[in-house]
Amino acid sequence: MRDLIAAAEAAADAAGAAIRPLFRSPLLVEAKGDASPVTEADRAAERSIRALLAARFPGHGVIGEEYGADRPDAEYVWVVDPIDGTRAFVTGRPLFGTLIGLMRGGRPVLGLIDQPATGERWIGAQGEALRFRGAMGGTPGTRPCATLAEAELSCTSHEMFTSAEAPRFARLQRACRRATWGGDCYSYGLLALGLIDIVVESDLKPWDWAALAPVVEAAGGAMTDWQGQPLRLDGPGQVIAVGDRALLPEAVALLG
């Protein structure tokens, strides 16, 4: 695992070197097929990540948001989102992050969240405690939260829910103490620092969640689909992340 973590960190360093010069600078923003913004920073960062991983582990597969899948049936598959939260990036908000996850046999075993503007980094690896570095402070580990009535809920946007999902999410939101919006992957990092208790989202692609699950779990939390089942590459992209595992049955019941 040590070599895998070192490679993920080196890849994040390379991505950050591509991203930082373009943050809060004039950018030519194009529209992808799903109408989300993409910049040269996304593409340059993913190219840097792929090149480093290919050099160190030529037999591993890679799935990336910008350049697709290469050997996705390999035992080890890296799942990469060079800039998760591109809208935050292009509007100058440091809530985006680089996500580098590693799947083994279809299950997440390693995840890294890197915020290249603030220098914060979360690393979660199977069987190991969460690693966190950040000049702004923060203690790795989730906090106790016995019921949703005490919970801080976070979600990137209500627009991600379908007409069938929205009422289910609304039930959960009413049960929580408070809801905040925005954050993308950064919200999961804050959950792993005990500052948020639950994140519920939908329409996530594998590169949106593969790196997050090991971070949440290494911090002491849990991350599942809306049925409380393990996340799958071919799943519907519905995600629940909780800091206190006691919240999971209540959340699943309200979202069911």
Short mmCIF file of N, CA, C and O in Angstrom, two decimals, residues 131-211:
data_model
loop_
_atom_site.label_atom_id
_atom_site.label_comp_id
_atom_site.label_asym_id
_atom_site.label_seq_id
_atom_site.Cartn_x
_atom_site.Cartn_y
_atom_site.Cartn_z
N ARG A 131 -5.24 10.11 6.84
CA ARG A 131 -4.14 11.07 6.87
C ARG A 131 -4.67 12.40 6.34
O ARG A 131 -5.33 12.44 5.30
N PHE A 132 -4.34 13.47 7.05
CA PHE A 132 -4.77 14.80 6.61
C PHE A 132 -3.66 15.79 6.86
O PHE A 132 -2.98 15.76 7.89
N ARG A 133 -3.49 16.70 5.87
CA ARG A 133 -2.59 17.83 6.08
C ARG A 133 -3.32 19.08 5.61
O ARG A 133 -4.04 19.07 4.61
N GLY A 134 -3.11 20.16 6.36
CA GLY A 134 -3.75 21.41 5.97
C GLY A 134 -3.34 22.54 6.87
O GLY A 134 -3.42 22.44 8.10
N ALA A 135 -2.89 23.64 6.27
CA ALA A 135 -2.41 24.78 7.04
C ALA A 135 -3.54 25.47 7.81
O ALA A 135 -3.29 26.15 8.81
N MET A 136 -4.79 25.29 7.37
CA MET A 136 -5.92 25.93 8.04
C MET A 136 -6.40 25.14 9.25
O MET A 136 -7.34 25.56 9.93
N GLY A 137 -5.77 24.01 9.53
CA GLY A 137 -6.15 23.24 10.70
C GLY A 137 -7.21 22.21 10.40
O GLY A 137 -7.76 22.14 9.30
N GLY A 138 -7.53 21.44 11.40
CA GLY A 138 -8.50 20.36 11.26
C GLY A 138 -7.95 19.08 11.83
O GLY A 138 -6.76 18.79 11.69
N THR A 139 -8.81 18.33 12.50
CA THR A 139 -8.40 17.07 13.13
C THR A 139 -9.03 15.91 12.37
O THR A 139 -10.26 15.86 12.24
N PRO A 140 -8.24 14.97 11.89
CA PRO A 140 -8.81 13.84 11.16
C PRO A 140 -9.75 13.03 12.04
O PRO A 140 -9.46 12.77 13.21
N GLY A 141 -10.87 12.65 11.49
CA GLY A 141 -11.82 11.82 12.20
C GLY A 141 -13.20 12.44 12.24
O GLY A 141 -13.35 13.65 12.38
N THR A 142 -14.21 11.59 12.09
CA THR A 142 -15.59 12.07 12.15
C THR A 142 -16.00 12.29 13.60
O THR A 142 -15.30 11.89 14.53
N ARG A 143 -17.17 12.91 13.80
CA ARG A 143 -17.63 13.18 15.15
C ARG A 143 -18.88 12.35 15.44
O ARG A 143 -19.62 11.98 14.53
N PRO A 144 -19.16 12.09 16.73
CA PRO A 144 -20.40 11.38 17.08
C PRO A 144 -21.62 12.24 16.75
O PRO A 144 -21.61 13.46 16.95
N CYS A 145 -22.65 11.60 16.23
CA CYS A 145 -23.92 12.28 15.94
C CYS A 145 -24.99 11.20 15.94
O CYS A 145 -25.11 10.44 14.98
N ALA A 146 -25.76 11.13 17.00
CA ALA A 146 -26.63 9.99 17.21
C ALA A 146 -27.86 9.98 16.32
O ALA A 146 -28.35 8.92 15.92
N THR A 147 -28.41 11.15 15.99
CA THR A 147 -29.65 11.21 15.21
C THR A 147 -29.55 12.30 14.16
O THR A 147 -28.78 13.26 14.28
N LEU A 148 -30.39 12.17 13.12
CA LEU A 148 -30.43 13.18 12.08
C LEU A 148 -30.86 14.54 12.62
O LEU A 148 -30.47 15.58 12.07
N ALA A 149 -31.64 14.56 13.67
CA ALA A 149 -32.10 15.83 14.25
C ALA A 149 -30.93 16.69 14.72
O ALA A 149 -31.06 17.91 14.85
N GLU A 150 -29.78 16.07 14.96
CA GLU A 150 -28.59 16.79 15.40
C GLU A 150 -27.60 17.02 14.25
O GLU A 150 -26.55 17.63 14.46
N ALA A 151 -27.93 16.54 13.06
CA ALA A 151 -26.95 16.43 11.99
C ALA A 151 -26.88 17.64 11.08
O ALA A 151 -27.91 18.23 10.72
N GLU A 152 -25.66 17.98 10.70
CA GLU A 152 -25.41 18.97 9.65
C GLU A 152 -25.38 18.23 8.31
O GLU A 152 -24.53 17.35 8.09
N LEU A 153 -26.30 18.57 7.44
CA LEU A 153 -26.43 17.94 6.13
C LEU A 153 -25.81 18.83 5.06
O LEU A 153 -25.93 20.05 5.10
N SER A 154 -25.14 18.22 4.10
CA SER A 154 -24.57 18.98 2.98
C SER A 154 -24.91 18.28 1.67
O SER A 154 -25.01 17.06 1.60
N CYS A 155 -25.08 19.09 0.63
CA CYS A 155 -25.35 18.59 -0.72
C CYS A 155 -24.86 19.65 -1.70
O CYS A 155 -25.02 20.86 -1.45
N THR A 156 -24.28 19.22 -2.80
CA THR A 156 -23.75 20.19 -3.76
C THR A 156 -24.84 21.04 -4.37
O THR A 156 -24.73 22.26 -4.44
N SER A 157 -25.92 20.42 -4.83
CA SER A 157 -27.00 21.18 -5.47
C SER A 157 -28.28 20.36 -5.50
O SER A 157 -28.24 19.15 -5.78
N HIS A 158 -29.41 21.01 -5.25
CA HIS A 158 -30.70 20.32 -5.36
C HIS A 158 -31.01 19.95 -6.80
O HIS A 158 -31.87 19.09 -7.06
N GLU A 159 -30.32 20.56 -7.76
CA GLU A 159 -30.58 20.28 -9.17
C GLU A 159 -30.13 18.88 -9.59
O GLU A 159 -30.50 18.41 -10.66
N MET A 160 -29.32 18.22 -8.76
CA MET A 160 -28.85 16.89 -9.14
C MET A 160 -29.92 15.81 -8.97
O MET A 160 -29.75 14.69 -9.45
N PHE A 161 -31.02 16.12 -8.29
CA PHE A 161 -32.04 15.11 -8.01
C PHE A 161 -33.10 15.08 -9.11
O PHE A 161 -33.54 16.12 -9.60
N THR A 162 -33.52 13.88 -9.47
CA THR A 162 -34.63 13.72 -10.40
C THR A 162 -35.94 14.08 -9.70
O THR A 162 -35.99 14.25 -8.48
N SER A 163 -37.01 14.16 -10.48
CA SER A 163 -38.32 14.47 -9.89
C SER A 163 -38.75 13.39 -8.91
O SER A 163 -39.49 13.68 -7.95
N ALA A 164 -38.31 12.15 -9.10
CA ALA A 164 -38.64 11.08 -8.16
C ALA A 164 -37.76 11.13 -6.91
O ALA A 164 -38.20 10.76 -5.82
N GLU A 165 -36.53 11.59 -7.06
CA GLU A 165 -35.61 11.63 -5.93
C GLU A 165 -35.82 12.84 -5.03
O GLU A 165 -35.59 12.77 -3.82
N ALA A 166 -36.26 13.96 -5.61
CA ALA A 166 -36.35 15.21 -4.85
C ALA A 166 -37.24 15.10 -3.61
O ALA A 166 -36.84 15.58 -2.53
N PRO A 167 -38.43 14.49 -3.68
CA PRO A 167 -39.24 14.39 -2.46
C PRO A 167 -38.58 13.51 -1.40
O PRO A 167 -38.75 13.77 -0.20
N ARG A 168 -37.85 12.51 -1.81
CA ARG A 168 -37.16 11.65 -0.85
C ARG A 168 -36.06 12.42 -0.13
O ARG A 168 -35.89 12.30 1.09
N PHE A 169 -35.30 13.20 -0.91
CA PHE A 169 -34.28 14.03 -0.28
C PHE A 169 -34.92 15.07 0.66
O PHE A 169 -34.38 15.35 1.74
N ALA A 170 -36.05 15.64 0.24
CA ALA A 170 -36.72 16.64 1.08
C ALA A 170 -37.12 16.06 2.44
O ALA A 170 -37.05 16.75 3.46
N ARG A 171 -37.54 14.80 2.47
CA ARG A 171 -37.86 14.15 3.74
C ARG A 171 -36.64 14.11 4.65
O ARG A 171 -36.72 14.40 5.84
N LEU A 172 -35.52 13.73 4.06
CA LEU A 172 -34.29 13.67 4.83
C LEU A 172 -33.87 15.05 5.31
O LEU A 172 -33.49 15.23 6.48
N GLN A 173 -33.97 16.04 4.43
CA GLN A 173 -33.58 17.40 4.80
C GLN A 173 -34.39 17.91 5.98
O GLN A 173 -33.86 18.53 6.90
N ARG A 174 -35.69 17.65 5.98
CA ARG A 174 -36.54 18.11 7.08
C ARG A 174 -36.16 17.44 8.40
O ARG A 174 -36.37 18.02 9.47
N ALA A 175 -35.61 16.25 8.32
CA ALA A 175 -35.24 15.53 9.54
C ALA A 175 -33.93 16.02 10.13
O ALA A 175 -33.63 15.73 11.30
N CYS A 176 -33.13 16.74 9.34
CA CYS A 176 -31.81 17.17 9.79
C CYS A 176 -31.86 18.53 10.48
O CYS A 176 -32.80 19.31 10.31
N ARG A 177 -30.85 18.80 11.23
CA ARG A 177 -30.77 20.08 11.95
C ARG A 177 -30.67 21.26 10.99
O ARG A 177 -31.32 22.28 11.16
N ARG A 178 -29.85 21.10 9.97
CA ARG A 178 -29.59 22.21 9.03
C ARG A 178 -29.00 21.63 7.77
O ARG A 178 -28.34 20.60 7.79
N ALA A 179 -29.23 22.31 6.64
CA ALA A 179 -28.65 21.90 5.37
C ALA A 179 -27.85 23.04 4.77
O ALA A 179 -28.26 24.21 4.84
N THR A 180 -26.71 22.71 4.20
CA THR A 180 -25.91 23.69 3.46
C THR A 180 -25.66 23.15 2.06
O THR A 180 -25.62 21.94 1.85
N TRP A 181 -25.49 24.08 1.11
CA TRP A 181 -25.39 23.71 -0.30
C TRP A 181 -24.03 24.11 -0.86
O TRP A 181 -23.43 25.09 -0.43
N GLY A 182 -23.58 23.33 -1.83
CA GLY A 182 -22.29 23.60 -2.46
C GLY A 182 -21.19 22.79 -1.79
O GLY A 182 -21.36 22.24 -0.70
N GLY A 183 -20.07 22.69 -2.46
CA GLY A 183 -18.92 22.04 -1.84
C GLY A 183 -18.31 20.91 -2.63
O GLY A 183 -17.13 20.63 -2.49
N ASP A 184 -19.12 20.20 -3.45
CA ASP A 184 -18.57 19.09 -4.23
C ASP A 184 -17.77 18.17 -3.32
O ASP A 184 -18.20 17.85 -2.22
N CYS A 185 -16.57 17.76 -3.74
CA CYS A 185 -15.79 16.82 -2.94
C CYS A 185 -15.32 17.41 -1.61
O CYS A 185 -15.05 16.68 -0.66
N TYR A 186 -15.25 18.73 -1.53
CA TYR A 186 -14.74 19.37 -0.31
C TYR A 186 -15.63 19.06 0.88
O TYR A 186 -15.15 18.95 2.01
N SER A 187 -16.93 18.89 0.64
CA SER A 187 -17.85 18.57 1.73
C SER A 187 -17.49 17.23 2.37
O SER A 187 -17.62 17.07 3.59
N TYR A 188 -17.06 16.27 1.55
CA TYR A 188 -16.69 14.97 2.09
C TYR A 188 -15.42 15.08 2.92
O TYR A 188 -15.25 14.38 3.92
N GLY A 189 -14.51 15.96 2.51
CA GLY A 189 -13.33 16.22 3.33
C GLY A 189 -13.70 16.83 4.67
O GLY A 189 -13.13 16.47 5.70
N LEU A 190 -14.67 17.74 4.68
CA LEU A 190 -15.11 18.35 5.93
C LEU A 190 -15.82 17.33 6.81
O LEU A 190 -15.70 17.37 8.04
N LEU A 191 -16.57 16.41 6.20
CA LEU A 191 -17.17 15.33 6.98
C LEU A 191 -16.07 14.50 7.64
O LEU A 191 -16.20 14.10 8.81
N ALA A 192 -14.99 14.25 6.92
CA ALA A 192 -13.89 13.46 7.46
C ALA A 192 -13.11 14.21 8.55
O ALA A 192 -12.30 13.60 9.26
N LEU A 193 -13.38 15.51 8.72
CA LEU A 193 -12.79 16.30 9.81
C LEU A 193 -13.79 16.55 10.93
O LEU A 193 -13.51 17.31 11.86
N GLY A 194 -14.97 15.94 10.85
CA GLY A 194 -15.96 16.09 11.91
C GLY A 194 -16.70 17.41 11.90
O GLY A 194 -17.23 17.84 12.93
N LEU A 195 -16.80 18.07 10.74
CA LEU A 195 -17.46 19.37 10.64
C LEU A 195 -18.83 19.26 9.97
O LEU A 195 -19.65 20.18 10.09
N ILE A 196 -19.07 18.20 9.23
CA ILE A 196 -20.34 17.87 8.60
C ILE A 196 -20.67 16.44 9.01
O ILE A 196 -19.77 15.63 9.21
N ASP A 197 -21.97 16.15 9.15
CA ASP A 197 -22.37 14.82 9.61
C ASP A 197 -22.87 13.90 8.51
O ASP A 197 -22.72 12.68 8.62
N ILE A 198 -23.48 14.46 7.47
CA ILE A 198 -24.05 13.63 6.41
C ILE A 198 -24.04 14.39 5.09
O ILE A 198 -24.33 15.59 5.05
N VAL A 199 -23.66 13.70 4.03
CA VAL A 199 -23.73 14.23 2.66
C VAL A 199 -24.58 13.25 1.86
O VAL A 199 -24.32 12.05 1.86
N VAL A 200 -25.60 13.78 1.19
CA VAL A 200 -26.47 12.94 0.35
C VAL A 200 -26.53 13.56 -1.03
O VAL A 200 -26.87 14.76 -1.17
N GLU A 201 -26.20 12.77 -2.05
CA GLU A 201 -26.19 13.29 -3.42
C GLU A 201 -26.64 12.22 -4.39
O GLU A 201 -26.84 11.05 -4.03
N SER A 202 -26.81 12.62 -5.64
CA SER A 202 -27.22 11.70 -6.69
C SER A 202 -26.54 12.08 -7.99
O SER A 202 -25.88 13.12 -8.08
N ASP A 203 -26.70 11.21 -9.00
CA ASP A 203 -26.15 11.44 -10.33
C ASP A 203 -24.63 11.55 -10.30
O ASP A 203 -24.03 12.26 -11.11
N LEU A 204 -23.97 10.86 -9.36
CA LEU A 204 -22.51 10.87 -9.31
C LEU A 204 -21.96 9.77 -10.22
O LEU A 204 -22.48 8.67 -10.27
N LYS A 205 -20.91 10.12 -10.92
CA LYS A 205 -20.20 9.15 -11.75
C LYS A 205 -19.10 8.48 -10.91
O LYS A 205 -18.72 8.99 -9.85
N PRO A 206 -18.56 7.35 -11.35
CA PRO A 206 -17.53 6.68 -10.55
C PRO A 206 -16.37 7.59 -10.15
O PRO A 206 -15.85 7.49 -9.03
N TRP A 207 -15.95 8.48 -11.05
CA TRP A 207 -14.84 9.37 -10.71
C TRP A 207 -15.24 10.42 -9.68
O TRP A 207 -14.38 11.07 -9.10
N ASP A 208 -16.54 10.58 -9.45
CA ASP A 208 -16.99 11.52 -8.42
C ASP A 208 -16.91 10.92 -7.01
O ASP A 208 -16.82 11.66 -6.03
N TRP A 209 -17.02 9.57 -6.90
CA TRP A 209 -17.10 8.98 -5.56
C TRP A 209 -16.00 7.98 -5.23
O TRP A 209 -15.77 7.68 -4.05
N ALA A 210 -15.29 7.44 -6.21
CA ALA A 210 -14.34 6.35 -5.94
C ALA A 210 -13.25 6.76 -4.96
O ALA A 210 -12.81 5.95 -4.13
N ALA A 211 -12.78 8.00 -5.03
CA ALA A 211 -11.76 8.46 -4.10
C ALA A 211 -12.33 8.87 -2.75
O ALA A 211 -11.61 8.90 -1.74
#
